[in-house]
Coordinates of C-alpha atoms and ligand atoms in Angstrom, one line a residue:
M1 CA 103.9 118.7 86.2
N2 CA 101.1 116.5 84.1
G3 CA 97.4 116.8 85.1
N4 CA 98.1 114.5 88.0
T5 CA 98.5 114.8 92.0
D6 CA 101.2 112.1 92.4
I7 CA 102.2 112.1 96.5
L8 CA 105.2 110.6 98.6
A9 CA 104.0 109.2 101.1
I10 CA 106.0 108.0 104.7
E11 CA 104.4 105.4 106.7
T12 CA 106.4 105.1 110.6
S13 CA 103.7 104.3 113.3
C14 CA 105.1 101.0 114.1
D15 CA 107.2 98.5 113.1
E16 CA 106.4 98.7 109.8
T17 CA 109.4 102.0 107.6
A18 CA 106.9 102.5 105.1
A19 CA 106.7 104.7 101.4
A20 CA 104.8 105.6 98.5
V21 CA 103.6 106.9 95.7
V22 CA 100.3 107.6 95.1
R23 CA 98.7 109.7 91.4
N24 CA 95.7 110.6 93.2
G25 CA 94.2 109.9 95.3
R26 CA 93.8 105.9 93.5
Q27 CA 96.8 104.8 91.6
V28 CA 99.4 103.2 93.4
L29 CA 102.9 103.2 91.5
S30 CA 104.7 102.3 94.5
N31 CA 104.0 100.9 97.3
V32 CA 108.4 99.6 99.4
I33 CA 107.0 97.4 102.8
Y34 CA 110.5 97.1 104.7
T35 CA 108.7 95.3 107.8
Q36 CA 110.9 94.6 111.1
I37 CA 109.2 92.1 112.2
S38 CA 112.1 89.3 112.4
M39 CA 114.1 92.1 114.7
H40 CA 110.5 92.0 117.3
T41 CA 109.8 88.7 116.9
L42 CA 113.4 88.4 118.6
Y43 CA 111.8 89.7 122.0
G44 CA 107.4 88.7 121.4
G45 CA 106.1 91.5 120.1
V46 CA 107.7 95.4 119.6
V47 CA 110.3 97.1 120.9
P48 CA 109.3 101.1 120.8
E49 CA 113.5 102.0 120.8
L50 CA 114.4 99.2 119.1
A51 CA 111.5 100.1 116.4
S52 CA 112.9 103.6 116.4
R53 CA 115.6 103.1 115.5
K54 CA 115.3 100.7 112.5
H55 CA 113.4 103.7 110.6
I56 CA 116.4 105.6 110.5
E57 CA 118.2 103.3 109.6
K58 CA 115.7 102.3 106.9
I59 CA 113.3 105.2 105.8
N60 CA 116.1 106.4 103.2
A61 CA 116.3 103.0 100.7
V62 CA 112.8 102.9 101.7
I63 CA 112.2 106.6 100.1
T64 CA 114.6 106.0 97.2
G65 CA 113.0 102.7 96.2
A66 CA 109.7 103.9 96.8
L67 CA 110.8 106.8 94.0
E68 CA 112.3 103.9 91.5
E69 CA 109.6 102.1 91.8
A70 CA 107.8 104.6 90.9
H71 CA 109.6 106.1 88.0
T72 CA 109.7 109.1 89.0
T73 CA 111.7 112.0 91.4
L74 CA 111.4 114.7 94.1
A75 CA 111.4 116.8 91.7
D76 CA 107.9 115.3 90.4
I77 CA 106.0 115.4 93.5
D78 CA 103.5 116.8 93.9
A79 CA 103.1 116.6 97.7
V80 CA 104.9 115.2 100.6
A81 CA 102.8 113.0 103.3
V82 CA 103.1 111.1 106.4
T83 CA 101.6 109.5 109.4
Y84 CA 101.7 111.9 112.5
G85 CA 100.0 110.0 114.6
P86 CA 98.1 107.8 116.9
G87 CA 101.2 105.7 117.3
L88 CA 104.3 104.9 118.9
V89 CA 106.3 108.7 119.6
G90 CA 109.9 107.8 118.8
A91 CA 108.8 105.4 115.6
L92 CA 106.3 108.3 114.0
L93 CA 109.7 111.6 115.5
V94 CA 111.5 109.8 112.6
G95 CA 108.0 109.4 109.8
T96 CA 107.7 112.9 110.4
A97 CA 111.7 114.3 110.9
E98 CA 112.1 112.9 107.2
A99 CA 108.7 114.6 105.4
K100 CA 109.4 117.8 106.9
A101 CA 113.3 117.6 105.4
I102 CA 112.5 116.1 102.4
A103 CA 109.3 118.7 101.9
W104 CA 110.9 121.8 102.9
A105 CA 114.3 121.3 100.8
A106 CA 112.2 120.4 97.4
G107 CA 110.1 123.0 98.0
K108 CA 106.7 121.0 98.7
P109 CA 103.3 121.3 100.8
L110 CA 103.9 118.6 103.3
I111 CA 100.3 116.3 104.6
G112 CA 100.0 115.4 107.5
V113 CA 97.7 112.4 107.5
N114 CA 95.5 110.6 110.8
H115 CA 96.7 106.8 110.2
I116 CA 93.1 105.5 111.3
E117 CA 91.6 107.6 109.0
G118 CA 94.4 106.4 106.1
H119 CA 93.5 102.1 107.1
I120 CA 90.4 103.6 106.2
S121 CA 91.3 104.9 102.8
A122 CA 92.7 101.4 102.3
N123 CA 89.1 101.0 100.3
Y124 CA 89.5 103.2 98.0
I125 CA 92.8 102.2 96.1
E126 CA 91.1 99.6 94.5
H127 CA 87.2 100.3 95.5
P128 CA 86.3 103.3 93.5
E129 CA 83.3 103.1 93.0
L130 CA 83.1 103.2 97.3
K131 CA 82.5 106.9 98.7
P132 CA 80.7 107.9 102.0
P133 CA 78.7 107.8 103.7
Y134 CA 79.0 103.6 104.3
L135 CA 79.6 102.0 107.7
G136 CA 82.8 101.9 109.2
L137 CA 84.9 99.2 111.4
V138 CA 88.4 99.3 112.2
V139 CA 90.1 96.8 113.5
S140 CA 94.1 96.8 114.2
G141 CA 96.9 96.2 116.7
G142 CA 95.9 99.2 118.7
H143 CA 92.5 100.3 117.2
T144 CA 88.4 98.8 117.1
H145 CA 86.4 101.7 116.0
L146 CA 82.7 100.7 113.7
I147 CA 81.7 103.8 112.4
I148 CA 79.9 105.2 110.2
V149 CA 82.0 107.8 107.0
R150 CA 79.7 111.0 106.7
D151 CA 81.8 112.4 104.6
W152 CA 85.5 111.9 102.9
A153 CA 87.2 113.2 106.1
E154 CA 84.4 112.9 108.7
F155 CA 83.5 110.5 110.9
E156 CA 80.5 109.5 113.4
I157 CA 81.8 106.6 115.9
L158 CA 79.4 104.8 116.9
G159 CA 81.3 101.5 119.1
R160 CA 85.4 101.7 119.6
T161 CA 86.6 98.6 122.2
V162 CA 86.7 99.6 125.5
D163 CA 89.9 97.3 126.4
D164 CA 92.4 95.6 124.1
A165 CA 92.2 96.0 120.5
A166 CA 91.1 93.9 118.3
G167 CA 94.3 92.9 117.0
E168 CA 96.3 93.0 120.8
A169 CA 94.0 90.3 122.1
F170 CA 95.3 88.3 119.2
D171 CA 98.6 88.7 119.8
K172 CA 98.0 88.2 123.2
V173 CA 96.0 84.8 122.6
A174 CA 98.4 83.4 120.2
R175 CA 101.4 84.4 123.1
A176 CA 99.8 82.7 125.5
I177 CA 98.9 80.2 123.8
G178 CA 102.7 79.9 122.7
L179 CA 101.9 81.0 119.0
G180 CA 104.5 83.6 119.3
Y181 CA 104.7 86.7 117.1
P182 CA 102.7 88.5 115.5
G183 CA 99.7 86.8 117.0
G184 CA 97.2 87.8 114.0
P185 CA 98.6 86.0 110.4
K186 CA 99.8 83.1 113.1
I187 CA 96.3 83.0 114.9
D188 CA 94.5 82.1 111.4
A189 CA 96.6 80.0 110.1
A190 CA 96.9 77.7 113.1
A191 CA 93.2 78.3 113.1
K192 CA 92.9 76.4 110.2
E193 CA 93.7 73.3 111.6
G194 CA 91.3 73.6 114.0
N195 CA 87.5 73.4 115.4
P196 CA 86.2 77.2 116.1
L197 CA 83.1 74.9 118.6
A198 CA 86.0 73.0 120.1
V199 CA 85.5 75.6 123.1
T200 CA 82.8 78.0 123.5
F201 CA 84.5 81.9 125.0
P202 CA 82.2 84.3 125.9
R203 CA 81.1 87.2 123.3
A204 CA 81.3 89.9 124.9
R205 CA 78.9 92.0 124.8
V206 CA 79.0 96.6 126.7
H207 CA 76.4 97.6 129.0
G208 CA 74.3 100.1 128.2
S209 CA 76.8 101.0 124.9
K210 CA 75.6 97.5 122.7
Y211 CA 78.5 99.1 119.9
D212 CA 81.2 98.8 121.9
F213 CA 84.0 96.2 121.8
S214 CA 85.5 94.6 124.4
F215 CA 88.0 91.6 124.4
S216 CA 90.2 91.8 127.2
G217 CA 86.8 88.9 128.6
I218 CA 87.7 86.9 126.0
K219 CA 91.5 86.7 126.4
S220 CA 90.9 86.1 130.4
A221 CA 88.6 83.5 129.6
V222 CA 91.5 81.3 126.9
L223 CA 93.7 82.1 129.6
N224 CA 92.0 81.1 132.1
Y225 CA 90.9 77.9 129.9
I226 CA 94.9 76.5 129.2
N227 CA 95.9 77.7 133.0
H228 CA 92.6 74.9 134.4
A229 CA 94.0 71.9 131.0
Q230 CA 97.3 72.4 132.1
M231 CA 95.9 71.8 136.3
T232 CA 94.0 69.0 135.7
G233 CA 96.6 66.7 132.7
Q234 CA 94.9 67.4 130.0
A235 CA 96.0 68.2 127.5
V236 CA 95.8 71.6 124.3
N237 CA 94.2 71.0 121.4
T238 CA 96.4 74.7 119.9
A239 CA 94.3 74.9 116.4
D240 CA 91.1 74.3 118.6
L241 CA 92.3 76.7 120.6
A242 CA 93.1 79.2 118.2
A243 CA 90.1 78.6 116.2
S244 CA 87.2 78.8 118.7
F245 CA 89.2 82.3 120.1
Q246 CA 89.2 83.8 116.6
K247 CA 85.2 82.6 115.9
A248 CA 84.1 84.4 118.8
V249 CA 85.7 87.8 118.3
V250 CA 85.1 87.4 114.0
D251 CA 81.4 86.8 116.0
V252 CA 80.9 89.7 117.6
L253 CA 82.6 92.0 114.9
C254 CA 80.2 91.0 112.2
E255 CA 77.0 90.8 114.8
H256 CA 77.9 94.1 115.9
T257 CA 78.8 95.5 112.2
A258 CA 75.1 93.5 110.8
E259 CA 73.1 95.7 114.2
A260 CA 74.9 99.0 112.7
A261 CA 73.7 98.7 109.5
A262 CA 70.1 97.4 110.6
E263 CA 69.8 100.1 113.2
Y264 CA 71.1 102.7 110.6
G265 CA 70.2 102.1 107.8
I266 CA 73.5 101.8 105.2
R267 CA 74.1 99.3 102.6
N268 CA 78.0 100.2 101.8
I269 CA 80.2 98.0 104.4
A270 CA 84.1 98.6 104.3
M271 CA 86.4 97.0 106.5
A272 CA 89.5 98.0 107.3
G273 CA 92.8 97.5 109.2
G274 CA 95.7 95.0 110.0
V275 CA 92.9 92.6 111.0
S276 CA 91.3 92.6 108.6
A277 CA 93.9 90.5 106.1
N278 CA 92.4 87.7 108.5
S279 CA 90.7 84.9 106.3
A280 CA 88.1 84.3 108.8
L281 CA 87.0 87.7 109.7
R282 CA 86.8 87.9 106.2
A283 CA 85.4 85.6 105.0
A284 CA 82.4 85.7 108.0
M285 CA 81.7 89.3 107.4
Q286 CA 81.2 88.4 103.8
R287 CA 78.7 85.9 104.4
T288 CA 77.2 88.2 107.0
C289 CA 76.7 91.1 104.3
E290 CA 75.8 89.2 101.7
T291 CA 72.4 87.7 104.6
N292 CA 71.9 91.2 105.4
G293 CA 71.8 92.5 101.5
L294 CA 75.4 94.2 102.7
N295 CA 77.7 95.5 99.7
F296 CA 81.1 94.9 101.8
Y297 CA 84.3 96.4 100.6
V298 CA 87.3 95.3 102.0
P299 CA 91.2 96.1 101.0
S300 CA 93.9 93.1 99.3
P301 CA 95.9 91.8 102.7
V302 CA 98.5 93.9 102.1
Y303 CA 96.8 97.3 102.0
C304 CA 95.0 96.0 104.9
T305 CA 98.2 96.1 107.8
D306 CA 100.5 99.2 107.7
N307 CA 101.5 100.1 104.8
A308 CA 102.3 103.8 103.1
A309 CA 99.7 103.8 99.9
M310 CA 97.1 104.1 102.5
I311 CA 98.4 107.6 103.8
G312 CA 99.1 108.7 100.5
V313 CA 95.6 108.5 99.4
A314 CA 93.9 110.2 101.9
A315 CA 96.4 112.5 101.7
W316 CA 94.7 113.5 98.7
H317 CA 91.4 113.6 100.4
E318 CA 92.9 116.5 103.2
M319 CA 94.5 119.1 99.7
Q320 CA 90.9 118.4 97.1
S321 CA 90.2 120.3 101.0
G322 CA 92.5 122.3 101.0
R323 CA 94.1 121.1 104.4
V324 CA 98.1 121.4 104.1
S325 CA 100.3 120.9 107.5
G326 CA 102.4 123.8 108.1
W327 CA 105.7 123.1 109.3
D328 CA 105.7 122.6 113.7
L329 CA 103.7 119.8 112.2
N330 CA 105.0 116.9 114.8
A331 CA 104.5 113.2 115.7
V332 CA 101.2 112.9 118.2
P333 CA 100.7 109.6 119.5
G334 CA 97.1 109.5 120.5
L335 CA 95.9 111.6 117.4
R336 CA 92.2 110.3 117.6
L337 CA 90.3 109.3 114.5
G338 CA 88.9 112.8 112.7
E339 CA 90.9 114.8 114.9
R340 CA 94.0 117.2 113.6
Ligands
KG4_1 O1 97.2 97.9 111.0 P1 98.3 97.5 111.6 O2 99.0 96.5 110.5 O3 99.1 98.1 112.5 C1 97.8 98.5 113.8 O4 98.6 99.6 113.6 O5 97.9 98.4 114.6 O6 97.5 96.2 112.9 C2 98.6 94.8 113.1 C3 97.9 93.6 114.3 C4 98.7 93.0 114.8 O7 98.0 92.7 116.6 C5 98.4 91.8 113.9 O8 98.2 90.7 115.1 C6 97.2 91.8 113.6 O9 96.6 92.8 112.4 N1 96.8 91.6 112.8 C7 96.1 89.9 112.2 C8 96.7 89.1 111.1 N2 97.0 90.2 110.3 C9 97.8 91.2 111.3 N3 95.0 89.6 112.6 C10 94.0 88.5 112.3 N4 95.0 87.9 111.3 C11 95.6 88.4 110.5 N5 95.2 87.0 109.0
ZN2 ZN1 97.7 100.5 110.9

């Protein structure tokens, strides 16, 4: 022990096999990510069974790489952390089984981490001044949550998607307009060449719950637009379509966030999750916050998409609160935010 707390964190909830070493919940000593994207691209999306197999194949090398890059060994690690939900059950099982085996063999405490909590915690890496309470917007492939982070691991959910998650909408629309997988980054890139005002897509509001989101309507409107164009022999400008769809999603995310900040009198806003890597969303949220006199926080893109450093940060807060997992820790694919 050197007075520091070094956590080895493991993340295998979807299609990235990742391990990191994080010191004192803030300093990333290593962050190794093996992305399976090229394999899943062949199938147009994540194939759960293949994801699990690839995790098994890569996990040991990724963990060894993370320890080496951090110039440490398992003996000098203070705890082993792992994402145990939400995510793909088979993929989560690889990480949890590996973490339990390592922690048990090395005699280290085991800390199960909620993946969504991990995404939010990614903000603390580069913004150590950010402290609860603040308003959080989590936008990933599986989740869209507008929350008040009351305390380090205490969340009040103001709104969530009632259908598709924001990232899911990006992925589905990308497939429909022929950009393929992974949809988010492809739409982001295509939109840079397009006109966001070319087509007006609906900014769906959910009746009766003003902070909930609905993205399936925007997705259907894009599909209808393409069908109509094909039936009437009109050419579809992919870049314009990508830019217009992206604007519809970004507008709703920014509007909800600004409204909630005003209603609850919160001045600090933090965004997280894979979609928060989107360049248009980052720029628009920055503008929204400037206009409304709010402080805006977002991780660098590498900490927005799935990684293990964010899991190490969240685990440190769990440890600070005295929460350590038992050896019966299991994968919980449907784990909710704030649930343990
Ligand atoms: O957080 P994440 O890596 O995994 C989940 O927890 O789901 O998020 C993945 C999602 C995918 O839907 C992906 O298309 C989207 O994040 N994404 C993006 C961008 N980069 C990743 N969406 C829009 N623009 C991007 N640049
Ligand atoms: Zn994620």
